[in-house]
Amino acid sequence: MQATKVFASDSVSVYDHRCSAGPADKPFVEMHDSYRVAYVRKGSFGCRAEGRSHELVAGSLLVGRPGREYMCTHEHHGGGDECLSVQLSQDFMDSFHAERKAAWRMVCVPPAPELMVLGELAQAAAEGRSDVGADEAGLLLVSAFAKTVSNGKTENSKTTALDRRRAVEAALWLDAHSAEPVGLEGAARQVALSPYHFLRIFGRIIGVTPHQYLVRSRLRQAARLLADEARSITDIALDVGFADLSNFVRTFRRAAGVSPGGFRRAAKGERKILQARIAAAA
């Protein structure tokens, strides 16, 4: 595991984590030493914590709190993974009210549209591709996570190792083919399941339906392009797999709370948009 410090202050630190472990590497027990939210921007891995197994794919969040033991696993995963971790001091956590603090009981959070978009903004800030500060974007992600979880998100139920492997393989395949027309039957064939069983297993493991994950993968790619490039919004919408601009704008606004143009302006440093989002998540 390679960890690179991107930003550090008394209250907030941002780290870039890159792991090259694969199925042949033996997992080991680790312990979180701070409150943190890690956005999975690439790859996938498993996590065993508090007696349960979880599978994280691109767009998921790994949640940590001081003293929690966990084990990252790779038996169903190859190629490593990359995460952006936002770590918080105890003093900063004390500023959250009890309902928001309860979000850190979670071990992981499945891909959610707003969190994925904000994760890509934080990644752009960490890489210097945005005029937004890495601490600002990181706190925006953390605030939205706390609000989303406290509004009723729940963790997945127990599942078999075979179910988890199939769901992860399907998610990786959907992510790789998200710009293409993809249907339920085609995705189910990739893991040798009927559409019915595929839909049930995927939702149980990943936390969203295959179509929801496909759309969210497109949104994640779009957010990355909006923060990084000067291409037209129409070109970006078509390139990531949306059939038309109006559908893209509607879906993006519903997910991010701002239009694609507004998100691009925020990535370029328009503070009023960021302040409004932080206030809405508080």
Coordinates of C-alpha atoms in Angstrom, one line a residue:
M1 CA 0.0 0.0 0.0
Q2 CA 1.4 3.4 -1.0
A3 CA 0.0 6.4 0.8
T4 CA 0.7 10.0 -0.4
K5 CA -0.3 13.0 1.7
V6 CA -2.2 15.5 -0.4
F7 CA -3.2 18.0 2.3
A8 CA -2.9 18.2 6.0
S9 CA -4.1 20.6 8.7
D10 CA -5.1 20.3 12.4
S11 CA -8.6 19.3 11.4
V12 CA -8.5 17.6 8.0
S13 CA -6.0 15.5 6.1
V14 CA -6.3 14.1 2.6
Y15 CA -4.3 11.1 1.4
D16 CA -4.0 9.3 -1.9
H17 CA -3.9 5.5 -1.4
R18 CA -2.8 3.0 -4.0
C19 CA -2.8 -0.7 -3.4
S20 CA -1.4 -3.3 -5.9
A21 CA -2.4 -6.4 -3.8
G22 CA -4.1 -9.3 -5.7
P23 CA -5.7 -12.7 -5.0
A24 CA -2.3 -14.2 -4.1
D25 CA -1.5 -11.8 -1.4
K26 CA -2.4 -12.8 2.2
P27 CA -4.7 -10.3 4.0
F28 CA -3.8 -9.0 7.4
V29 CA -5.6 -7.2 10.2
E30 CA -5.4 -3.4 10.3
M31 CA -6.9 -0.8 12.6
H32 CA -8.2 2.7 11.8
D33 CA -6.6 5.4 13.9
S34 CA -8.9 8.2 12.9
Y35 CA -12.3 9.0 11.5
R36 CA -12.1 8.8 7.8
V37 CA -14.1 8.4 4.6
A38 CA -12.2 6.8 1.6
Y39 CA -13.6 7.2 -1.9
V40 CA -12.8 4.3 -4.2
R41 CA -12.0 5.9 -7.5
K42 CA -10.6 2.8 -9.3
G43 CA -10.5 -0.9 -8.9
S44 CA -12.2 -3.0 -6.2
F45 CA -11.5 -4.9 -3.0
G46 CA -13.2 -6.7 -0.1
C47 CA -13.3 -5.6 3.5
R48 CA -14.0 -7.7 6.6
A49 CA -15.0 -5.8 9.7
E50 CA -17.2 -6.3 12.7
G51 CA -18.0 -9.9 11.7
R52 CA -19.2 -9.1 8.1
S53 CA -17.8 -9.1 4.6
H54 CA -18.2 -6.3 2.2
E55 CA -17.3 -5.7 -1.4
L56 CA -16.3 -2.3 -2.6
V57 CA -16.2 -1.2 -6.2
A58 CA -15.5 2.1 -8.0
G59 CA -17.8 4.8 -6.4
S60 CA -18.1 3.0 -3.0
L61 CA -16.9 4.6 0.3
L62 CA -14.9 2.8 3.0
V63 CA -15.7 4.3 6.4
G64 CA -13.3 4.2 9.3
R65 CA -13.4 5.2 13.0
P66 CA -10.7 5.0 15.7
G67 CA -10.1 1.5 17.0
R68 CA -12.1 -0.4 14.4
E69 CA -10.2 -3.4 13.1
Y70 CA -10.6 -4.4 9.5
M71 CA -9.0 -6.6 6.9
C72 CA -8.8 -5.7 3.2
T73 CA -9.2 -8.8 1.0
H74 CA -8.5 -9.5 -2.7
E75 CA -9.6 -13.0 -3.4
H76 CA -12.3 -11.9 -5.8
H77 CA -10.3 -8.9 -7.1
G78 CA -7.3 -8.3 -9.4
G79 CA -5.4 -5.3 -10.6
G80 CA -5.3 -3.4 -7.3
D81 CA -7.3 -0.3 -6.2
E82 CA -7.0 3.4 -5.7
C83 CA -8.7 5.5 -3.0
L84 CA -8.8 9.1 -1.9
S85 CA -9.1 9.2 1.9
V86 CA -10.4 12.2 3.9
Q87 CA -9.3 11.9 7.6
L88 CA -10.8 14.0 10.4
S89 CA -9.5 15.0 13.8
Q90 CA -11.5 14.3 17.0
D91 CA -12.1 18.0 17.5
F92 CA -13.6 18.3 14.1
M93 CA -15.8 15.3 14.7
D94 CA -17.1 16.9 17.8
S95 CA -18.7 19.6 15.6
F96 CA -21.1 17.0 14.2
H97 CA -24.3 16.5 16.0
A98 CA -25.1 13.0 17.2
E99 CA -27.2 11.9 14.2
R100 CA -24.4 12.8 11.8
K101 CA -21.8 11.1 14.0
A102 CA -23.8 7.9 13.8
A103 CA -22.9 7.6 10.1
W104 CA -19.4 6.3 11.2
R105 CA -21.1 3.1 12.4
M106 CA -21.1 2.1 8.8
V107 CA -18.2 0.0 7.4
C108 CA -18.9 1.0 3.8
V109 CA -21.4 2.8 1.6
P110 CA -22.5 1.5 -1.9
P111 CA -22.1 3.8 -4.9
A112 CA -24.5 6.8 -4.5
P113 CA -24.8 9.5 -7.2
E114 CA -24.1 12.6 -5.2
L115 CA -21.3 10.9 -3.3
M116 CA -19.7 9.7 -6.5
V117 CA -19.8 13.2 -8.1
L118 CA -18.4 14.8 -5.0
G119 CA -15.7 12.1 -4.8
E120 CA -14.6 13.0 -8.4
L121 CA -14.5 16.7 -7.4
A122 CA -12.3 15.8 -4.5
Q123 CA -10.1 13.7 -6.7
A124 CA -9.7 16.6 -9.2
A125 CA -8.8 18.9 -6.4
A126 CA -6.3 16.5 -5.0
E127 CA -4.6 16.2 -8.4
G128 CA -4.6 19.9 -8.9
R129 CA -7.1 19.7 -11.8
S130 CA -9.5 22.1 -10.0
D131 CA -9.2 25.4 -8.3
V132 CA -11.2 24.0 -5.3
G133 CA -9.0 23.2 -2.3
A134 CA -8.5 19.5 -1.5
D135 CA -9.8 20.2 2.1
E136 CA -12.9 22.0 0.8
A137 CA -13.8 19.2 -1.6
G138 CA -13.0 16.5 1.0
L139 CA -15.2 18.2 3.6
L140 CA -18.0 18.5 1.1
L141 CA -17.8 14.7 0.4
V142 CA -17.7 14.0 4.2
S143 CA -20.7 16.2 4.9
A144 CA -22.7 14.7 2.1
F145 CA -21.8 11.2 3.3
A146 CA -23.0 11.9 6.9
K147 CA -26.2 13.4 5.6
T148 CA -26.9 10.5 3.2
V149 CA -26.2 7.8 5.7
S150 CA -28.2 9.4 8.5
N151 CA -31.2 9.7 6.1
G152 CA -31.6 6.0 6.1
K153 CA -28.9 4.2 4.0
T154 CA -28.3 0.7 5.3
E155 CA -25.7 -2.0 4.8
N156 CA -26.0 -5.1 2.8
S157 CA -27.1 -8.5 4.2
K158 CA -24.9 -11.5 4.5
T159 CA -24.0 -13.3 1.3
T160 CA -21.9 -16.2 0.0
A161 CA -18.4 -15.9 -1.4
L162 CA -19.6 -17.0 -4.9
D163 CA -22.4 -14.3 -4.8
R164 CA -19.8 -11.7 -3.9
R165 CA -17.4 -12.7 -6.6
R166 CA -20.1 -12.7 -9.3
A167 CA -21.4 -9.3 -8.2
V168 CA -17.9 -7.7 -8.2
E169 CA -17.1 -9.2 -11.6
A170 CA -20.4 -7.8 -13.0
A171 CA -19.7 -4.4 -11.5
L172 CA -16.2 -4.2 -13.0
W173 CA -17.6 -5.3 -16.4
L174 CA -20.4 -2.7 -16.2
D175 CA -17.8 0.0 -15.3
A176 CA -15.6 -1.0 -18.2
H177 CA -18.6 -0.9 -20.7
S178 CA -20.6 1.9 -19.2
A179 CA -20.3 4.1 -22.4
E180 CA -22.0 1.3 -24.4
P181 CA -25.7 0.3 -24.6
V182 CA -25.9 -2.4 -21.8
G183 CA -29.0 -4.3 -20.8
L184 CA -29.8 -6.6 -17.9
E185 CA -29.6 -9.8 -19.9
G186 CA -26.2 -8.9 -21.4
A187 CA -24.7 -8.1 -18.0
A188 CA -26.2 -11.3 -16.4
R189 CA -24.6 -13.4 -19.1
Q190 CA -21.1 -12.1 -18.1
V191 CA -21.5 -14.0 -14.8
A192 CA -23.6 -16.9 -16.0
L193 CA -26.7 -16.0 -14.2
S194 CA -30.3 -15.6 -15.2
P195 CA -31.5 -12.0 -15.2
Y196 CA -33.7 -12.6 -12.2
H197 CA -30.9 -14.1 -10.0
F198 CA -28.4 -11.6 -11.3
L199 CA -30.6 -8.6 -10.3
R200 CA -31.2 -10.1 -6.9
I201 CA -27.6 -10.9 -6.1
F202 CA -26.1 -7.7 -7.6
G203 CA -28.5 -5.5 -5.5
R204 CA -27.8 -7.5 -2.3
I205 CA -24.0 -7.2 -2.7
I206 CA -23.4 -3.8 -4.4
G207 CA -26.3 -2.1 -2.8
V208 CA -27.9 -0.8 -6.0
T209 CA -29.4 -2.3 -9.1
P210 CA -27.3 -3.0 -12.2
H211 CA -28.9 -0.2 -14.1
Q212 CA -28.4 2.2 -11.2
Y213 CA -24.8 1.3 -11.0
L214 CA -24.4 1.7 -14.8
V215 CA -25.9 5.2 -14.7
R216 CA -23.8 6.1 -11.7
S217 CA -20.7 4.9 -13.4
R218 CA -21.6 7.2 -16.3
L219 CA -22.1 10.1 -13.9
R220 CA -18.8 9.4 -12.2
Q221 CA -17.0 9.5 -15.6
A222 CA -18.9 12.7 -16.6
A223 CA -17.9 14.4 -13.3
R224 CA -14.3 13.6 -14.0
L225 CA -14.4 15.0 -17.5
L226 CA -16.3 18.1 -16.4
A227 CA -13.6 18.9 -13.8
D228 CA -10.7 18.1 -16.1
E229 CA -11.6 19.1 -19.7
A230 CA -13.0 22.0 -21.7
R231 CA -15.0 19.7 -24.0
S232 CA -18.6 20.7 -24.5
I233 CA -21.2 19.3 -22.1
T234 CA -23.0 17.7 -25.0
D235 CA -19.9 15.8 -26.1
I236 CA -19.2 14.6 -22.6
A237 CA -22.8 13.4 -22.2
L238 CA -22.6 11.3 -25.4
D239 CA -19.1 10.1 -24.7
V240 CA -20.0 8.6 -21.3
G241 CA -23.1 6.8 -22.6
F242 CA -26.1 9.1 -22.3
A243 CA -28.4 9.0 -25.3
D244 CA -29.1 12.8 -25.3
L245 CA -28.1 16.0 -23.5
S246 CA -31.5 16.6 -21.8
N247 CA -31.4 13.2 -20.1
F248 CA -27.9 13.8 -19.0
V249 CA -28.5 17.3 -17.6
R250 CA -31.7 16.0 -15.7
T251 CA -29.9 13.0 -14.3
F252 CA -26.8 14.9 -13.3
R253 CA -28.7 17.7 -11.6
R254 CA -30.8 15.2 -9.7
A255 CA -27.6 13.4 -8.5
A256 CA -25.3 16.4 -7.8
G257 CA -27.8 19.1 -6.9
V258 CA -26.3 21.4 -9.5
S259 CA -26.3 21.4 -13.3
P260 CA -23.3 20.0 -15.2
G261 CA -22.3 23.6 -16.0
G262 CA -22.7 24.6 -12.4
F263 CA -20.5 21.6 -11.4
R264 CA -17.8 22.7 -13.9
R265 CA -17.9 26.2 -12.5
A266 CA -17.5 24.9 -9.0
A267 CA -14.6 22.8 -10.0
K268 CA -13.0 26.0 -11.4
G269 CA -13.3 27.6 -8.0
E270 CA -16.7 29.3 -7.8
R271 CA -17.1 29.2 -4.0
K272 CA -20.7 30.2 -3.8
I273 CA -21.8 26.9 -5.4
L274 CA -19.6 24.9 -2.9
Q275 CA -20.9 26.9 0.1
A276 CA -24.5 26.3 -0.9
R277 CA -23.8 22.5 -1.2
I278 CA -22.0 22.4 2.2
A279 CA -24.9 24.3 3.8
A280 CA -27.4 21.9 2.3
A281 CA -25.5 18.9 3.7
A282 CA -25.1 20.3 7.2

